[in-house]
Amino acid sequence: MSEATEVADESSRRAESNPHAVAVRRLAHAMLRAAVWPAVVTVLVSAVVGAFWVGAQGAVGALIGGVVASASSLLTLWLMRATADSHPMFVMVAALGGYIGKVVVLFVVVTLLRIFTAVHVPAVAIAILATVLVWAFAEVYAFRKTKIPTIALANAS
């Protein structure tokens, strides 16, 4: 067997033997499916509202805010997948660190965009808030609808 095949076999065996990782990956997939389209609609609605509110500056600001918020939420799902094989306590530490990092990045983006006159900063902030809230509600909805055990027990064998 080649080394690549052995590595693939080992990773598939490890994924099968770790019920927590399987549950986390399944949940991340369900959250992604549930959140993408509502987030896209929210960004587009924010852009239209921003355009009516202040014109092109509002539309550009809302698009930037929505894209930044969506990217930060996608990074959270990536973090879930990346740490799925880790100990559950480490996953919680990574999630908290990711949340703190997300808040800092969003604050820095809003602060730095004050420099540009082509962007309406309140439109950016409102679009970020709306997109993050819609994404979070969609993730909660997906969590409630996904049939995963709350406590993942190891196999008895």
PDB file of C-alpha atoms in Angstrom:
ATOM      1  CA  MET A   1       0.000   0.000   0.000  1.00  0.00           C
ATOM      2  CA  SER A   2       1.099   3.533  -0.604  1.00  0.00           C
ATOM      3  CA  GLU A   3       1.641   5.997   2.203  1.00  0.00           C
ATOM      4  CA  ALA A   4      -1.309   8.143   1.062  1.00  0.00           C
ATOM      5  CA  THR A   5      -3.647   5.139   1.205  1.00  0.00           C
ATOM      6  CA  GLU A   6      -2.428   4.247   4.696  1.00  0.00           C
ATOM      7  CA  VAL A   7      -2.977   7.816   5.903  1.00  0.00           C
ATOM      8  CA  ALA A   8      -6.497   7.855   4.403  1.00  0.00           C
ATOM      9  CA  ASP A   9      -7.319   4.490   5.998  1.00  0.00           C
ATOM     10  CA  GLU A  10      -6.012   5.671   9.380  1.00  0.00           C
ATOM     11  CA  SER A  11      -8.013   8.917   9.249  1.00  0.00           C
ATOM     12  CA  SER A  12     -11.206   7.059   8.280  1.00  0.00           C
ATOM     13  CA  ARG A  13     -10.658   4.560  11.130  1.00  0.00           C
ATOM     14  CA  ARG A  14     -10.057   7.419  13.560  1.00  0.00           C
ATOM     15  CA  ALA A  15     -13.213   9.228  12.388  1.00  0.00           C
ATOM     16  CA  GLU A  16     -15.287   6.072  12.778  1.00  0.00           C
ATOM     17  CA  SER A  17     -13.912   5.413  16.268  1.00  0.00           C
ATOM     18  CA  ASN A  18     -14.611   8.949  17.503  1.00  0.00           C
ATOM     19  CA  PRO A  19     -18.375   9.448  17.802  1.00  0.00           C
ATOM     20  CA  HIS A  20     -17.852  13.027  18.969  1.00  0.00           C
ATOM     21  CA  ALA A  21     -16.042  13.935  15.742  1.00  0.00           C
ATOM     22  CA  VAL A  22     -18.779  12.343  13.642  1.00  0.00           C
ATOM     23  CA  ALA A  23     -21.446  14.316  15.528  1.00  0.00           C
ATOM     24  CA  VAL A  24     -19.547  17.614  15.255  1.00  0.00           C
ATOM     25  CA  ARG A  25     -18.946  17.202  11.516  1.00  0.00           C
ATOM     26  CA  ARG A  26     -22.574  16.275  10.932  1.00  0.00           C
ATOM     27  CA  LEU A  27     -23.697  19.286  12.919  1.00  0.00           C
ATOM     28  CA  ALA A  28     -21.317  21.632  11.065  1.00  0.00           C
ATOM     29  CA  HIS A  29     -22.657  20.352   7.748  1.00  0.00           C
ATOM     30  CA  ALA A  30     -26.268  20.848   8.839  1.00  0.00           C
ATOM     31  CA  MET A  31     -25.495  24.350  10.134  1.00  0.00           C
ATOM     32  CA  LEU A  32     -23.845  25.304   6.860  1.00  0.00           C
ATOM     33  CA  ARG A  33     -26.806  24.054   4.810  1.00  0.00           C
ATOM     34  CA  ALA A  34     -29.294  25.846   7.047  1.00  0.00           C
ATOM     35  CA  ALA A  35     -27.467  29.172   7.237  1.00  0.00           C
ATOM     36  CA  VAL A  36     -26.077  29.949   3.790  1.00  0.00           C
ATOM     37  CA  TRP A  37     -29.255  30.925   1.941  1.00  0.00           C
ATOM     38  CA  PRO A  38     -30.799  32.974   4.764  1.00  0.00           C
ATOM     39  CA  ALA A  39     -27.469  34.804   5.082  1.00  0.00           C
ATOM     40  CA  VAL A  40     -27.354  35.518   1.338  1.00  0.00           C
ATOM     41  CA  VAL A  41     -30.902  36.882   1.457  1.00  0.00           C
ATOM     42  CA  THR A  42     -30.016  39.009   4.491  1.00  0.00           C
ATOM     43  CA  VAL A  43     -26.967  40.484   2.742  1.00  0.00           C
ATOM     44  CA  LEU A  44     -28.989  41.308  -0.375  1.00  0.00           C
ATOM     45  CA  VAL A  45     -31.834  42.847   1.637  1.00  0.00           C
ATOM     46  CA  SER A  46     -29.269  44.853   3.623  1.00  0.00           C
ATOM     47  CA  ALA A  47     -27.745  46.129   0.383  1.00  0.00           C
ATOM     48  CA  VAL A  48     -31.137  47.187  -0.961  1.00  0.00           C
ATOM     49  CA  VAL A  49     -32.051  48.906   2.318  1.00  0.00           C
ATOM     50  CA  GLY A  50     -28.630  50.577   2.402  1.00  0.00           C
ATOM     51  CA  ALA A  51     -29.104  51.805  -1.164  1.00  0.00           C
ATOM     52  CA  PHE A  52     -32.487  53.335  -0.304  1.00  0.00           C
ATOM     53  CA  TRP A  53     -31.136  54.733   2.962  1.00  0.00           C
ATOM     54  CA  VAL A  54     -27.993  56.501   1.718  1.00  0.00           C
ATOM     55  CA  GLY A  55     -27.454  55.515  -1.877  1.00  0.00           C
ATOM     56  CA  ALA A  56     -24.413  53.746  -3.276  1.00  0.00           C
ATOM     57  CA  GLN A  57     -22.407  54.222  -0.077  1.00  0.00           C
ATOM     58  CA  GLY A  58     -25.052  52.356   1.889  1.00  0.00           C
ATOM     59  CA  ALA A  59     -25.253  49.519  -0.633  1.00  0.00           C
ATOM     60  CA  VAL A  60     -21.467  49.107  -0.731  1.00  0.00           C
ATOM     61  CA  GLY A  61     -21.257  49.286   3.057  1.00  0.00           C
ATOM     62  CA  ALA A  62     -24.010  46.710   3.510  1.00  0.00           C
ATOM     63  CA  LEU A  63     -22.383  44.347   1.007  1.00  0.00           C
ATOM     64  CA  ILE A  64     -19.022  44.666   2.757  1.00  0.00           C
ATOM     65  CA  GLY A  65     -20.616  44.118   6.164  1.00  0.00           C
ATOM     66  CA  GLY A  66     -22.591  41.113   4.982  1.00  0.00           C
ATOM     67  CA  VAL A  67     -19.609  39.484   3.304  1.00  0.00           C
ATOM     68  CA  VAL A  68     -17.385  40.031   6.365  1.00  0.00           C
ATOM     69  CA  ALA A  69     -20.045  38.632   8.706  1.00  0.00           C
ATOM     70  CA  SER A  70     -20.658  35.629   6.459  1.00  0.00           C
ATOM     71  CA  ALA A  71     -16.922  34.950   6.232  1.00  0.00           C
ATOM     72  CA  SER A  72     -16.560  35.067  10.001  1.00  0.00           C
ATOM     73  CA  SER A  73     -19.455  32.650  10.408  1.00  0.00           C
ATOM     74  CA  LEU A  74     -17.962  30.308   7.813  1.00  0.00           C
ATOM     75  CA  LEU A  75     -14.697  30.384   9.744  1.00  0.00           C
ATOM     76  CA  THR A  76     -16.587  29.264  12.838  1.00  0.00           C
ATOM     77  CA  LEU A  77     -17.905  26.225  10.959  1.00  0.00           C
ATOM     78  CA  TRP A  78     -14.410  25.526   9.631  1.00  0.00           C
ATOM     79  CA  LEU A  79     -13.133  25.686  13.219  1.00  0.00           C
ATOM     80  CA  MET A  80     -15.759  23.128  14.230  1.00  0.00           C
ATOM     81  CA  ARG A  81     -14.601  20.753  11.512  1.00  0.00           C
ATOM     82  CA  ALA A  82     -10.902  21.349  12.203  1.00  0.00           C
ATOM     83  CA  THR A  83     -11.193  20.568  15.911  1.00  0.00           C
ATOM     84  CA  ALA A  84     -13.743  17.745  15.634  1.00  0.00           C
ATOM     85  CA  ASP A  85     -11.156  15.023  16.315  1.00  0.00           C
ATOM     86  CA  SER A  86      -9.883  16.813  19.419  1.00  0.00           C
ATOM     87  CA  HIS A  87     -10.990  16.322  22.994  1.00  0.00           C
ATOM     88  CA  PRO A  88     -14.428  17.922  23.607  1.00  0.00           C
ATOM     89  CA  MET A  89     -12.952  20.343  26.156  1.00  0.00           C
ATOM     90  CA  PHE A  90     -10.436  21.569  23.572  1.00  0.00           C
ATOM     91  CA  VAL A  91     -13.284  22.039  21.097  1.00  0.00           C
ATOM     92  CA  MET A  92     -15.007  24.309  23.623  1.00  0.00           C
ATOM     93  CA  VAL A  93     -11.793  26.293  24.170  1.00  0.00           C
ATOM     94  CA  ALA A  94     -11.357  26.649  20.405  1.00  0.00           C
ATOM     95  CA  ALA A  95     -14.985  27.732  20.016  1.00  0.00           C
ATOM     96  CA  LEU A  96     -14.618  30.395  22.708  1.00  0.00           C
ATOM     97  CA  GLY A  97     -11.344  31.593  21.193  1.00  0.00           C
ATOM     98  CA  GLY A  98     -12.942  31.684  17.765  1.00  0.00           C
ATOM     99  CA  TYR A  99     -15.845  33.711  19.106  1.00  0.00           C
ATOM    100  CA  ILE A 100     -13.538  36.239  20.762  1.00  0.00           C
ATOM    101  CA  GLY A 101     -11.458  36.430  17.590  1.00  0.00           C
ATOM    102  CA  LYS A 102     -14.584  36.971  15.506  1.00  0.00           C
ATOM    103  CA  VAL A 103     -15.775  39.852  17.680  1.00  0.00           C
ATOM    104  CA  VAL A 104     -12.332  41.497  17.557  1.00  0.00           C
ATOM    105  CA  VAL A 105     -12.084  41.133  13.766  1.00  0.00           C
ATOM    106  CA  LEU A 106     -15.566  42.555  13.211  1.00  0.00           C
ATOM    107  CA  PHE A 107     -14.771  45.501  15.487  1.00  0.00           C
ATOM    108  CA  VAL A 108     -11.484  46.164  13.663  1.00  0.00           C
ATOM    109  CA  VAL A 109     -13.209  46.017  10.261  1.00  0.00           C
ATOM    110  CA  VAL A 110     -15.872  48.516  11.299  1.00  0.00           C
ATOM    111  CA  THR A 111     -13.219  50.780  12.833  1.00  0.00           C
ATOM    112  CA  LEU A 112     -10.932  50.658   9.784  1.00  0.00           C
ATOM    113  CA  LEU A 113     -13.762  51.302   7.328  1.00  0.00           C
ATOM    114  CA  ARG A 114     -14.273  54.749   8.866  1.00  0.00           C
ATOM    115  CA  ILE A 115     -11.310  55.882   6.759  1.00  0.00           C
ATOM    116  CA  PHE A 116     -13.100  55.280   3.461  1.00  0.00           C
ATOM    117  CA  THR A 117     -15.656  57.832   2.349  1.00  0.00           C
ATOM    118  CA  ALA A 118     -17.160  55.436  -0.201  1.00  0.00           C
ATOM    119  CA  VAL A 119     -18.522  53.279   2.620  1.00  0.00           C
ATOM    120  CA  HIS A 120     -21.335  54.170   4.988  1.00  0.00           C
ATOM    121  CA  VAL A 121     -20.136  52.725   8.313  1.00  0.00           C
ATOM    122  CA  PRO A 122     -23.575  52.493   9.994  1.00  0.00           C
ATOM    123  CA  ALA A 123     -24.756  50.426   7.009  1.00  0.00           C
ATOM    124  CA  VAL A 124     -21.742  48.145   7.497  1.00  0.00           C
ATOM    125  CA  ALA A 125     -22.502  47.732  11.192  1.00  0.00           C
ATOM    126  CA  ILE A 126     -26.212  47.067  10.656  1.00  0.00           C
ATOM    127  CA  ALA A 127     -25.486  44.538   7.900  1.00  0.00           C
ATOM    128  CA  ILE A 128     -22.955  42.760  10.137  1.00  0.00           C
ATOM    129  CA  LEU A 129     -25.432  42.649  12.994  1.00  0.00           C
ATOM    130  CA  ALA A 130     -28.292  41.410  10.800  1.00  0.00           C
ATOM    131  CA  THR A 131     -26.182  38.765   9.052  1.00  0.00           C
ATOM    132  CA  VAL A 132     -24.625  37.431  12.251  1.00  0.00           C
ATOM    133  CA  LEU A 133     -28.039  37.228  13.942  1.00  0.00           C
ATOM    134  CA  VAL A 134     -29.644  35.450  10.980  1.00  0.00           C
ATOM    135  CA  TRP A 135     -26.676  33.075  10.754  1.00  0.00           C
ATOM    136  CA  ALA A 136     -26.850  32.330  14.497  1.00  0.00           C
ATOM    137  CA  PHE A 137     -30.607  31.677  14.415  1.00  0.00           C
ATOM    138  CA  ALA A 138     -30.142  29.384  11.409  1.00  0.00           C
ATOM    139  CA  GLU A 139     -27.409  27.483  13.273  1.00  0.00           C
ATOM    140  CA  VAL A 140     -29.677  27.056  16.290  1.00  0.00           C
ATOM    141  CA  TYR A 141     -32.471  25.856  13.999  1.00  0.00           C
ATOM    142  CA  ALA A 142     -30.100  23.342  12.377  1.00  0.00           C
ATOM    143  CA  PHE A 143     -28.893  22.135  15.774  1.00  0.00           C
ATOM    144  CA  ARG A 144     -32.450  21.544  16.948  1.00  0.00           C
ATOM    145  CA  LYS A 145     -33.390  19.687  13.742  1.00  0.00           C
ATOM    146  CA  THR A 146     -30.241  17.566  13.475  1.00  0.00           C
ATOM    147  CA  LYS A 147     -30.635  14.182  15.078  1.00  0.00           C
ATOM    148  CA  ILE A 148     -27.391  13.843  17.008  1.00  0.00           C
ATOM    149  CA  PRO A 149     -26.926  12.520  20.506  1.00  0.00           C
ATOM    150  CA  THR A 150     -26.218  15.132  23.121  1.00  0.00           C
ATOM    151  CA  ILE A 151     -23.910  12.689  24.881  1.00  0.00           C
ATOM    152  CA  ALA A 152     -21.841  10.602  22.467  1.00  0.00           C
ATOM    153  CA  LEU A 153     -20.856   7.332  24.118  1.00  0.00           C
ATOM    154  CA  ALA A 154     -17.959   5.229  22.873  1.00  0.00           C
ATOM    155  CA  ASN A 155     -18.654   1.813  21.397  1.00  0.00           C
ATOM    156  CA  ALA A 156     -18.849  -0.998  23.946  1.00  0.00           C
ATOM    157  CA  SER A 157     -16.450  -3.187  21.930  1.00  0.00           C
TER     158      SER A 157
END
